[in-house]
Amino acid sequence: MTAPSTPTPDTNKLPNDNANNANGIRANHLGPREQEDLDQPIRQGTRFLFSNKFAKAKSLFQQKADTEPLYAFGLASMQFLKAMMLLTQAYTVADTQAELSEDKFDDTFSQQIQSLVVGSSKAFKSNGVMRAHTIKAESCLLMGLLQLCQENVAGYLKAGLNLRKACSSYTLVWEEYQRIGDPLAWLDKNTVSGIQFGVGSMHLLLTLLPDKILHQFAGLPWKVDKDLGMDLLKQSMAGQGTRAAFSALMLLSYFSILSSLVPSIYGQESIQPTIDCLVAAQQSYPKSCFFLYYAARISRVARNVSLSTQSFGMASASVRKAAWAEVAMKHTVAYEVGLNHALQLDWDTSAAYFEQLGRARDWSPAFCQYFVGACHEMSGQRQEAIEVFDDVPVLVHHQHHRRSCLDNFVLLRVEQHQQADYQDLDHRLPGLELLLVLNAFSFMEETYLDRCVTMIHETSQLINTAVLLLLDNTSAHHHELLEPEAQSVVTRYATLRLLNAAVHNALGKYTQAQLDIQWLTAHQAYLRQEDWLIPFIYWEAGVAHWGLDDHRKSREWWQQALSCANYDFEYRMASRVHLAFDKCDALGIHLDAPRHARKRTQA
């Protein structure tokens, strides 16, 4: 079907009677080519945004942010991490325009006859309606993404509400998109780009979410198709509409999540598609700080930590003269570079970055403070570590946001240290424990992993004899007879053995890892004091068996990890297991009882 002819663009000719509302938002009956001409400033703003010219982009988007949904959405996209109010504004403007732009039913005889005569031109919803619904859905999608990042039940429930709204609008525009056949004949290229970006993103997002999270927002009317999602995002990139760069960021985020949550499975296979996506994106935006950031992330996945640190530095340097993004990128890079230095066991430099980050208060001050203390302890600066650790509970109790799983973890750790008058630090390696819960050993280079093995061995020797004596005198069936202090000793020793298993898995020495795992699973009855340890043991057991090509046994261990509940890292572990199961499903690896919950249809 061909598009209806449209007059020369003239915004003054938009309807201004009943198609307006009190806020100046007007109905949009423009045709696709006319809309494209009027959206040229948006395309220019997007180019500014991904060329690190943030002040120009912001000034341009602000011009019509109160009345034009795509302008409001452009402004909200700039403030993604601080965008909740702006995204709400974009949603409101788009929702109002969608309602105004809908054709009203006219029951006069002449209008009915006219609709029969020119029915073909009224077969589809107008470009204005499709455009408004697309932006409305995008606003809800991005709000949902922000809420998912909170990693708590309240955030998941709020995300569910927004994702349901997004699904409703995306379902409408996607059905219409498919009916049209040739979308560019009826819709402007930026709306087509928005539909491809949004629908593709929804598919990939829901592919990543585990059942434990999806169950928090039941009734999501969406049938997940990962391949379709990938194809739509690639089409959006190739179409060079206003969402092309955002589609590239979504694909890069997807590969980054796979490689960071389950590096033992997805790490190596994510490298090439990430590079391909970066090459395509950087052809249009070679100096964009966003794409430099993801180049640094994939360098770390490839275990080139020095190159990763260099690339993060380039990302930060590229925005030094751009006040809008300089602070946000500086803090993001501080975290990543601080983590990189920890991966190279450069604890003093790592501490300096996390101290800087803690003062900024953009990240969790309590977590940053604990990281600084852990670095001091790993450097042999016990007194400095104690002074830093003592401030963690105060920071936790004074923070305004809900506690994350990491906040709870570091608070529990400090309370344990204080209860033991910090003598327990003789048997702990707090820096390595943080790398364990962050799933970071897979990114560490072999030289540093070998040094970790030495540290773990030396620390274990200090406690090994005491633990063996305690266990010799106590049956596993009577573990409750152990005094709390004795249980703490066993737990600390078990943590060291878990660290050893994780490091050997990262080294590819899976048989050695199994020796620690066998001891841990044989003594898991003693480890109830810290409920996160057992699912992490099951996870590492699955990784070891995967490395030994016993994939079915891996799935059995990961199923046990998934069955653990009510501990701080439950949802993170559920996400890991979900992605591992996806790979098992793809390889045809199933247990005797099929898990029907693996169907990714939410209806």
Coordinates of C-alpha atoms in Angstrom, one line a residue, residues 29-531:
H29 CA -2.0 14.0 11.7
L30 CA 1.2 14.5 9.8
G31 CA 2.2 11.9 7.1
P32 CA 5.4 10.0 7.3
R33 CA 7.6 12.2 5.0
E34 CA 6.3 15.4 6.6
Q35 CA 7.0 14.0 10.0
E36 CA 10.6 13.0 8.9
D37 CA 11.2 16.6 7.8
L38 CA 9.9 18.0 11.1
D39 CA 12.0 15.5 13.0
Q40 CA 15.3 16.6 11.5
P41 CA 16.3 18.5 14.7
I42 CA 15.8 15.3 16.7
R43 CA 18.2 13.4 14.4
Q44 CA 20.7 16.3 14.8
G45 CA 20.2 16.1 18.6
T46 CA 20.9 12.3 18.5
R47 CA 24.1 13.0 16.5
F48 CA 25.1 15.5 19.1
L49 CA 24.4 13.1 21.9
F50 CA 26.5 10.3 20.5
S51 CA 29.3 12.7 19.5
N52 CA 29.7 13.9 23.1
K53 CA 28.2 17.3 22.3
F54 CA 25.8 17.0 25.2
A55 CA 25.1 20.7 25.8
K56 CA 24.0 21.1 22.2
A57 CA 21.8 18.0 22.4
K58 CA 20.2 19.1 25.6
S59 CA 19.5 22.6 24.3
L60 CA 17.9 21.2 21.2
F61 CA 15.7 18.6 23.0
Q62 CA 14.5 21.2 25.5
Q63 CA 13.0 23.3 22.8
K64 CA 9.8 21.3 22.5
A65 CA 10.0 18.9 25.4
D66 CA 6.8 20.1 26.9
T67 CA 4.7 19.5 23.8
E68 CA 6.5 17.0 21.5
P69 CA 7.0 13.5 22.9
L70 CA 10.1 12.7 20.8
Y71 CA 11.8 15.8 22.1
A72 CA 10.8 14.9 25.7
F73 CA 12.0 11.4 25.1
G74 CA 15.3 12.6 23.7
L75 CA 15.9 14.7 26.8
A76 CA 14.9 11.8 29.1
S77 CA 17.3 9.5 27.2
M78 CA 20.2 11.9 28.1
Q79 CA 19.4 11.6 31.7
F80 CA 18.8 7.9 31.7
L81 CA 20.3 7.2 35.1
K82 CA 18.5 10.2 36.6
A83 CA 15.5 10.2 34.2
M84 CA 12.5 9.0 36.2
M85 CA 10.7 12.3 36.2
L86 CA 11.6 13.1 32.6
L87 CA 10.5 9.7 31.4
T88 CA 7.2 10.3 33.1
Q89 CA 6.9 13.6 31.3
A90 CA 7.7 11.9 28.0
Y91 CA 5.0 9.2 28.7
T92 CA 2.4 11.9 29.6
V93 CA 3.0 14.0 26.5
A94 CA 3.0 10.9 24.2
D95 CA -0.1 9.5 25.9
T96 CA -2.0 12.8 25.5
Q97 CA -0.9 13.1 21.8
A98 CA -1.9 9.5 21.1
E99 CA -5.4 10.2 22.5
L100 CA -5.8 13.4 20.6
S101 CA -4.5 11.9 17.3
E102 CA -6.9 9.0 17.3
D103 CA -9.6 9.4 14.6
K104 CA -13.0 10.1 16.2
F105 CA -16.0 8.2 14.9
D106 CA -18.3 10.4 12.8
D107 CA -21.8 8.9 12.2
T108 CA -22.9 11.3 9.5
F109 CA -24.0 9.7 6.3
S110 CA -21.5 11.6 4.2
Q111 CA -18.6 10.6 6.4
Q112 CA -19.7 7.0 6.3
I113 CA -19.8 7.1 2.5
Q114 CA -16.5 8.8 2.3
S115 CA -14.9 6.1 4.5
L116 CA -16.1 3.5 2.1
V117 CA -14.8 5.3 -0.9
V118 CA -11.3 6.0 0.5
G119 CA -11.3 3.1 3.0
S120 CA -7.9 1.9 1.8
S121 CA -6.2 5.1 3.1
K122 CA -7.9 4.6 6.5
A123 CA -6.8 0.9 6.8
F124 CA -4.0 1.7 9.3
K125 CA -3.5 3.9 12.3
S126 CA -2.0 7.2 11.4
N127 CA 1.7 7.9 11.6
G128 CA 1.0 10.4 14.5
V129 CA -0.8 7.7 16.5
M130 CA 1.9 5.1 15.9
R131 CA 4.6 7.6 16.8
A132 CA 3.0 8.7 20.0
H133 CA 2.3 5.1 21.2
T134 CA 5.9 4.1 20.4
I135 CA 7.3 6.9 22.5
K136 CA 4.8 6.2 25.3
A137 CA 5.9 2.5 25.3
E138 CA 9.6 3.5 25.3
S139 CA 9.2 5.7 28.3
C140 CA 7.6 2.8 30.2
L141 CA 10.4 0.5 29.0
L142 CA 13.2 2.7 30.2
M143 CA 11.4 3.4 33.6
G144 CA 11.1 -0.4 34.0
L145 CA 14.8 -0.9 33.2
L146 CA 15.8 1.7 35.9
Q147 CA 13.5 -0.1 38.4
L148 CA 15.0 -3.5 37.6
C149 CA 18.4 -2.1 38.4
Q150 CA 17.3 -1.5 42.0
E151 CA 17.6 -5.2 42.6
N152 CA 14.9 -5.4 45.2
V153 CA 11.3 -6.7 45.3
A154 CA 9.7 -3.2 45.4
G155 CA 11.7 -2.3 42.3
Y156 CA 10.7 -5.5 40.5
L157 CA 7.0 -4.8 41.3
K158 CA 7.2 -1.3 39.9
A159 CA 9.1 -2.5 36.9
G160 CA 6.3 -5.0 36.2
L161 CA 3.7 -2.3 36.1
N162 CA 5.8 -0.2 33.6
L163 CA 6.7 -3.2 31.5
R164 CA 3.0 -4.2 31.3
K165 CA 2.2 -0.7 30.0
A166 CA 5.1 -0.9 27.5
C167 CA 3.8 -4.3 26.3
S168 CA 0.3 -2.9 25.8
S169 CA 1.5 -0.1 23.5
Y170 CA 4.2 -2.2 21.8
T171 CA 1.6 -4.9 21.1
L172 CA -0.6 -2.3 19.4
V173 CA 2.1 -0.8 17.2
W174 CA 3.7 -4.2 16.4
E175 CA 0.4 -5.7 15.2
E176 CA -0.1 -2.6 13.0
Y177 CA 3.6 -2.7 11.9
Q178 CA 3.1 -6.3 10.6
R179 CA -0.2 -5.5 8.9
I180 CA 1.3 -2.6 7.0
G181 CA 3.8 -4.8 5.2
D182 CA 6.1 -2.0 4.1
P183 CA 6.4 0.2 7.2
L184 CA 8.3 3.0 5.5
A185 CA 5.5 3.5 3.0
W186 CA 3.2 4.5 5.9
L187 CA 5.4 5.5 8.8
D188 CA 8.3 7.9 9.2
K189 CA 11.7 6.3 9.5
N190 CA 12.1 7.4 13.1
T191 CA 8.9 5.8 14.2
V192 CA 9.9 2.6 12.4
S193 CA 13.3 2.8 14.2
G194 CA 11.5 3.3 17.5
I195 CA 9.2 0.2 16.9
Q196 CA 12.2 -1.9 16.0
F197 CA 14.2 -0.7 19.0
G198 CA 11.4 -1.1 21.5
V199 CA 10.0 -4.5 20.4
G200 CA 13.5 -5.8 19.9
S201 CA 14.5 -4.6 23.4
M202 CA 11.4 -6.1 25.0
H203 CA 12.3 -9.5 23.6
L204 CA 15.9 -9.4 24.7
L205 CA 15.0 -8.0 28.2
L206 CA 12.5 -10.7 28.9
T207 CA 15.0 -13.3 27.6
L208 CA 17.4 -12.2 30.3
L209 CA 15.0 -12.2 33.2
P210 CA 14.6 -15.3 35.4
D211 CA 11.3 -16.8 36.4
K212 CA 11.8 -15.6 39.9
I213 CA 11.6 -12.0 38.7
L214 CA 9.0 -12.6 35.9
H215 CA 6.7 -14.0 38.5
Q216 CA 6.8 -10.7 40.3
F217 CA 4.8 -9.2 37.4
A218 CA 2.5 -11.9 36.2
G219 CA 0.2 -11.5 33.3
L220 CA 2.8 -9.9 31.0
P221 CA 1.2 -10.3 27.5
W222 CA 4.4 -11.1 25.6
K223 CA 5.7 -14.2 23.8
V224 CA 9.5 -14.0 23.9
D225 CA 11.5 -14.5 20.7
K226 CA 15.2 -13.8 21.2
D227 CA 16.1 -14.1 17.5
L228 CA 13.4 -11.7 16.5
G229 CA 14.6 -9.3 19.1
M230 CA 18.2 -9.4 17.8
D231 CA 17.0 -9.0 14.2
L232 CA 14.9 -6.0 15.0
L233 CA 17.7 -4.2 16.9
K234 CA 20.0 -4.9 14.0
Q235 CA 17.4 -3.5 11.5
S236 CA 17.1 -0.4 13.7
M237 CA 20.9 0.0 13.6
A238 CA 21.0 -0.4 9.8
G239 CA 18.1 2.0 9.3
Q240 CA 20.0 5.0 10.8
G241 CA 16.9 6.4 12.4
T242 CA 16.9 8.2 15.8
R243 CA 17.0 4.9 17.7
A244 CA 19.9 3.4 15.7
A245 CA 22.6 4.2 18.3
F246 CA 20.3 3.2 21.2
S247 CA 19.7 -0.1 19.5
A248 CA 23.5 -0.6 19.4
L249 CA 23.7 0.2 23.1
M250 CA 20.9 -2.3 23.8
L251 CA 22.7 -5.1 21.9
L252 CA 26.0 -4.2 23.7
S253 CA 24.2 -4.3 27.0
Y254 CA 22.8 -7.7 26.2
F255 CA 26.2 -9.2 25.4
S256 CA 27.7 -7.5 28.4
I257 CA 25.1 -9.1 30.7
L258 CA 25.7 -12.5 29.3
S259 CA 29.4 -12.3 29.6
S260 CA 29.4 -10.9 33.1
L261 CA 26.8 -13.1 34.7
V262 CA 27.9 -16.4 33.1
P263 CA 31.4 -15.8 31.8
S264 CA 32.3 -19.5 31.9
I265 CA 29.6 -20.1 29.2
Y266 CA 29.1 -16.9 27.4
G267 CA 32.4 -15.0 27.9
Q268 CA 34.3 -16.1 24.8
E269 CA 31.3 -16.4 22.5
S270 CA 30.2 -12.9 23.3
I271 CA 33.5 -11.3 22.2
Q272 CA 33.0 -11.4 18.4
P273 CA 29.4 -10.2 18.3
T274 CA 30.3 -7.4 20.7
I275 CA 33.2 -6.3 18.4
D276 CA 31.0 -6.5 15.3
C277 CA 28.4 -4.3 17.0
L278 CA 31.0 -1.8 18.2
V279 CA 32.6 -1.6 14.7
A280 CA 29.2 -0.8 13.2
A281 CA 28.3 1.7 15.8
Q282 CA 31.6 3.5 15.7
Q283 CA 31.4 4.0 12.0
S284 CA 28.8 6.7 12.8
Y285 CA 30.1 7.7 16.3
P286 CA 33.8 7.0 16.5
K287 CA 34.4 9.0 19.6
S288 CA 31.2 8.3 21.6
C289 CA 32.0 7.7 25.2
F290 CA 29.3 5.1 25.4
F291 CA 30.8 2.9 22.8
L292 CA 34.3 3.4 24.3
Y293 CA 32.9 2.2 27.6
Y294 CA 31.6 -1.1 26.1
A295 CA 34.9 -1.5 24.2
A296 CA 36.6 -1.4 27.7
R297 CA 34.1 -4.0 29.1
I298 CA 34.7 -6.5 26.3
S299 CA 38.5 -6.1 26.7
R300 CA 38.0 -7.2 30.3
V301 CA 36.0 -10.2 29.2
A302 CA 38.9 -11.1 26.9
R303 CA 41.2 -10.9 30.0
N304 CA 43.1 -7.9 28.7
V305 CA 42.6 -5.8 31.8
S306 CA 45.3 -3.3 31.0
L307 CA 43.6 -2.5 27.7
S308 CA 40.3 -2.4 29.4
T309 CA 41.6 0.3 31.9
Q310 CA 43.1 2.3 29.0
S311 CA 39.8 2.2 27.1
F312 CA 37.9 3.3 30.2
G313 CA 40.3 6.2 30.5
M314 CA 39.6 7.2 26.9
A315 CA 35.8 7.1 27.6
S316 CA 36.3 9.4 30.6
A317 CA 38.6 11.7 28.7
S318 CA 36.2 12.1 25.8
V319 CA 33.7 13.9 28.0
R320 CA 36.0 16.2 30.0
K321 CA 34.7 19.3 28.4
A322 CA 31.1 18.1 28.4
A323 CA 29.7 19.2 31.8
W324 CA 26.5 17.2 31.4
A325 CA 28.1 13.8 31.2
E326 CA 31.5 14.4 32.8
V327 CA 30.6 13.6 36.3
A328 CA 28.4 10.6 35.5
M329 CA 31.1 9.0 33.2
K330 CA 33.8 9.9 35.7
H331 CA 32.1 8.0 38.5
T332 CA 31.2 5.0 36.3
V333 CA 34.8 4.8 35.1
A334 CA 36.0 5.1 38.7
Y335 CA 34.1 2.0 39.6
E336 CA 35.2 0.0 36.5
V337 CA 38.9 1.0 36.8
G338 CA 38.9 0.4 40.6
L339 CA 37.6 -3.1 39.9
N340 CA 40.3 -3.6 37.2
H341 CA 43.0 -2.7 39.6
A342 CA 41.5 -5.2 42.1
L343 CA 41.7 -7.8 39.4
Q344 CA 45.4 -7.0 39.1
L345 CA 45.7 -7.2 42.9
D346 CA 46.8 -3.6 43.0
W347 CA 44.9 -2.9 46.2
D348 CA 46.3 0.6 46.9
T349 CA 45.2 2.0 43.6
S350 CA 41.9 0.2 43.8
A351 CA 41.3 1.7 47.2
A352 CA 41.9 5.2 45.9
Y353 CA 39.3 4.8 43.2
F354 CA 36.6 3.5 45.5
E355 CA 37.4 6.2 48.1
Q356 CA 36.8 8.8 45.4
L357 CA 33.6 7.0 44.4
G358 CA 32.4 6.8 48.0
R359 CA 32.8 10.6 48.5
A360 CA 30.7 11.2 45.4
R361 CA 27.7 9.4 46.9
D362 CA 26.4 8.4 43.5
W363 CA 27.1 4.8 44.2
S364 CA 26.4 2.9 47.4
P365 CA 28.6 4.7 50.0
A366 CA 28.6 1.7 52.2
F367 CA 29.7 -0.7 49.5
C368 CA 32.5 1.7 48.4
Q369 CA 33.6 2.2 52.0
Y370 CA 33.8 -1.6 52.6
F371 CA 35.7 -2.0 49.3
V372 CA 38.3 0.6 50.6
G373 CA 38.6 -1.3 53.9
A374 CA 39.0 -4.6 52.1
C375 CA 41.8 -3.1 50.0
H376 CA 43.6 -1.9 53.1
E377 CA 43.3 -5.3 54.7
M378 CA 44.6 -7.0 51.5
S379 CA 47.6 -4.6 51.6
G380 CA 48.4 -5.6 55.2
Q381 CA 47.1 -2.3 56.7
R382 CA 44.9 -3.8 59.4
Q383 CA 44.4 -0.6 61.5
E384 CA 43.4 1.5 58.5
A385 CA 41.0 -1.3 57.4
I386 CA 39.3 -1.3 60.9
E387 CA 38.8 2.4 60.9
V388 CA 37.2 2.3 57.5
F389 CA 35.0 -0.8 58.3
D390 CA 33.6 0.9 61.4
D391 CA 31.9 3.5 59.3
V392 CA 30.1 1.0 57.1
P393 CA 27.0 0.4 59.4
V394 CA 26.6 4.2 59.8
L395 CA 26.6 4.7 56.1
V396 CA 24.1 1.9 55.5
H397 CA 21.6 3.2 58.1
H398 CA 21.8 6.8 56.7
Q399 CA 21.4 6.0 53.0
H400 CA 18.2 7.1 51.4
H401 CA 17.7 4.3 48.9
R402 CA 16.6 0.8 49.6
R403 CA 19.5 -1.6 50.5
S404 CA 20.9 -3.7 47.7
C405 CA 22.1 -7.2 48.1
L406 CA 25.7 -5.8 48.3
D407 CA 24.7 -3.3 51.0
N408 CA 23.4 -6.2 53.1
F409 CA 26.5 -8.3 52.4
V410 CA 29.0 -5.7 53.5
L411 CA 26.9 -4.8 56.6
L412 CA 26.8 -8.4 57.7
R413 CA 30.5 -8.7 57.1
V414 CA 31.3 -5.7 59.3
E415 CA 29.0 -6.9 62.0
Q416 CA 30.8 -10.2 62.0
H417 CA 34.2 -8.4 62.1
Q418 CA 33.1 -6.2 65.0
Q419 CA 31.6 -9.2 66.9
A420 CA 35.0 -11.0 66.6
D421 CA 36.9 -7.7 67.5
Y422 CA 38.3 -8.0 64.0
Q423 CA 40.3 -11.0 64.9
D424 CA 38.4 -13.0 62.2
L425 CA 40.3 -11.0 59.6
D426 CA 43.3 -13.3 60.2
H427 CA 41.3 -16.0 58.4
R428 CA 39.6 -13.9 55.7
L429 CA 40.5 -12.4 52.3
P430 CA 37.9 -9.7 52.0
G431 CA 39.1 -8.4 48.7
L432 CA 38.8 -11.8 47.1
E433 CA 35.4 -12.3 48.7
L434 CA 34.2 -9.2 46.9
L435 CA 35.6 -10.5 43.6
L436 CA 33.7 -13.8 44.2
V437 CA 30.3 -12.2 44.8
L438 CA 30.9 -9.9 41.8
N439 CA 31.7 -13.0 39.7
A440 CA 34.9 -11.4 38.6
F441 CA 37.6 -14.1 38.7
S442 CA 36.9 -15.1 35.1
F443 CA 38.2 -11.8 34.0
M444 CA 41.5 -12.1 36.0
E445 CA 44.7 -12.9 34.1
E446 CA 46.4 -16.2 34.9
T447 CA 49.4 -14.6 36.7
Y448 CA 47.1 -13.0 39.2
L449 CA 44.9 -16.0 39.6
D450 CA 48.1 -18.0 40.6
R451 CA 48.9 -15.4 43.2
C452 CA 45.3 -15.8 44.5
V453 CA 45.8 -19.5 44.9
T454 CA 49.0 -18.8 47.0
M455 CA 47.1 -16.3 49.2
I456 CA 44.3 -18.6 49.8
H457 CA 46.6 -21.5 50.7
E458 CA 48.6 -19.4 53.1
T459 CA 45.5 -18.1 54.8
S460 CA 43.9 -21.6 55.0
Q461 CA 46.9 -23.0 56.7
L462 CA 46.3 -20.7 59.6
I463 CA 42.9 -22.2 60.3
N464 CA 43.1 -25.7 58.8
T465 CA 44.2 -27.5 61.9
A466 CA 41.6 -25.9 64.2
V467 CA 38.8 -26.7 61.8
L468 CA 39.8 -30.3 61.4
L469 CA 39.8 -30.7 65.2
L470 CA 36.4 -29.2 65.5
L471 CA 34.9 -31.4 62.8
D472 CA 36.6 -34.5 64.2
N473 CA 34.8 -34.0 67.5
T474 CA 31.4 -33.2 66.0
S475 CA 29.2 -35.3 63.7
A476 CA 27.5 -33.6 60.8
H477 CA 24.2 -34.7 62.3
H478 CA 25.0 -32.8 65.4
H479 CA 26.4 -29.6 63.9
E480 CA 24.1 -27.5 66.1
L481 CA 26.3 -28.6 69.0
L482 CA 29.1 -26.4 67.8
E483 CA 29.4 -23.1 69.7
P484 CA 28.6 -20.0 67.6
E485 CA 32.3 -19.0 67.6
A486 CA 33.3 -22.5 66.4
Q487 CA 30.7 -22.4 63.6
S488 CA 32.2 -19.0 62.6
V489 CA 35.6 -20.7 62.3
V490 CA 34.2 -23.4 60.1
T491 CA 32.3 -20.9 57.9
R492 CA 35.5 -18.8 57.4
Y493 CA 37.4 -21.9 56.4
A494 CA 34.6 -22.9 54.0
T495 CA 34.6 -19.5 52.4
L496 CA 38.4 -19.9 51.7
R497 CA 37.7 -23.2 50.1
L498 CA 34.9 -21.7 48.0
L499 CA 37.4 -19.0 46.9
N500 CA 39.9 -21.7 46.0
A501 CA 37.3 -23.6 43.9
A502 CA 36.2 -20.4 42.1
V503 CA 39.8 -19.4 41.3
H504 CA 40.7 -22.9 40.0
N505 CA 37.5 -22.8 37.8
A506 CA 38.7 -19.5 36.4
L507 CA 42.1 -21.1 35.7
G508 CA 40.4 -24.0 33.9
K509 CA 41.7 -26.5 36.6
Y510 CA 38.3 -28.0 37.1
T511 CA 39.5 -31.3 38.8
Q512 CA 41.3 -29.3 41.5
A513 CA 38.1 -27.2 42.0
Q514 CA 36.1 -30.3 42.5
L515 CA 38.3 -31.3 45.5
D516 CA 37.2 -28.2 47.3
I517 CA 33.6 -28.6 46.2
Q518 CA 33.4 -32.2 47.4
W519 CA 34.6 -31.0 50.9
L520 CA 32.2 -28.1 50.9
T521 CA 29.2 -30.2 49.9
A522 CA 30.1 -32.9 52.5
H523 CA 30.1 -30.2 55.3
Q524 CA 27.4 -27.9 54.1
A525 CA 25.4 -28.7 57.2
Y526 CA 27.9 -26.5 59.1
L527 CA 27.4 -23.5 56.8
R528 CA 23.9 -22.4 57.6
Q529 CA 25.3 -19.4 59.4
E530 CA 25.8 -17.7 56.0
D531 CA 23.0 -18.7 53.7

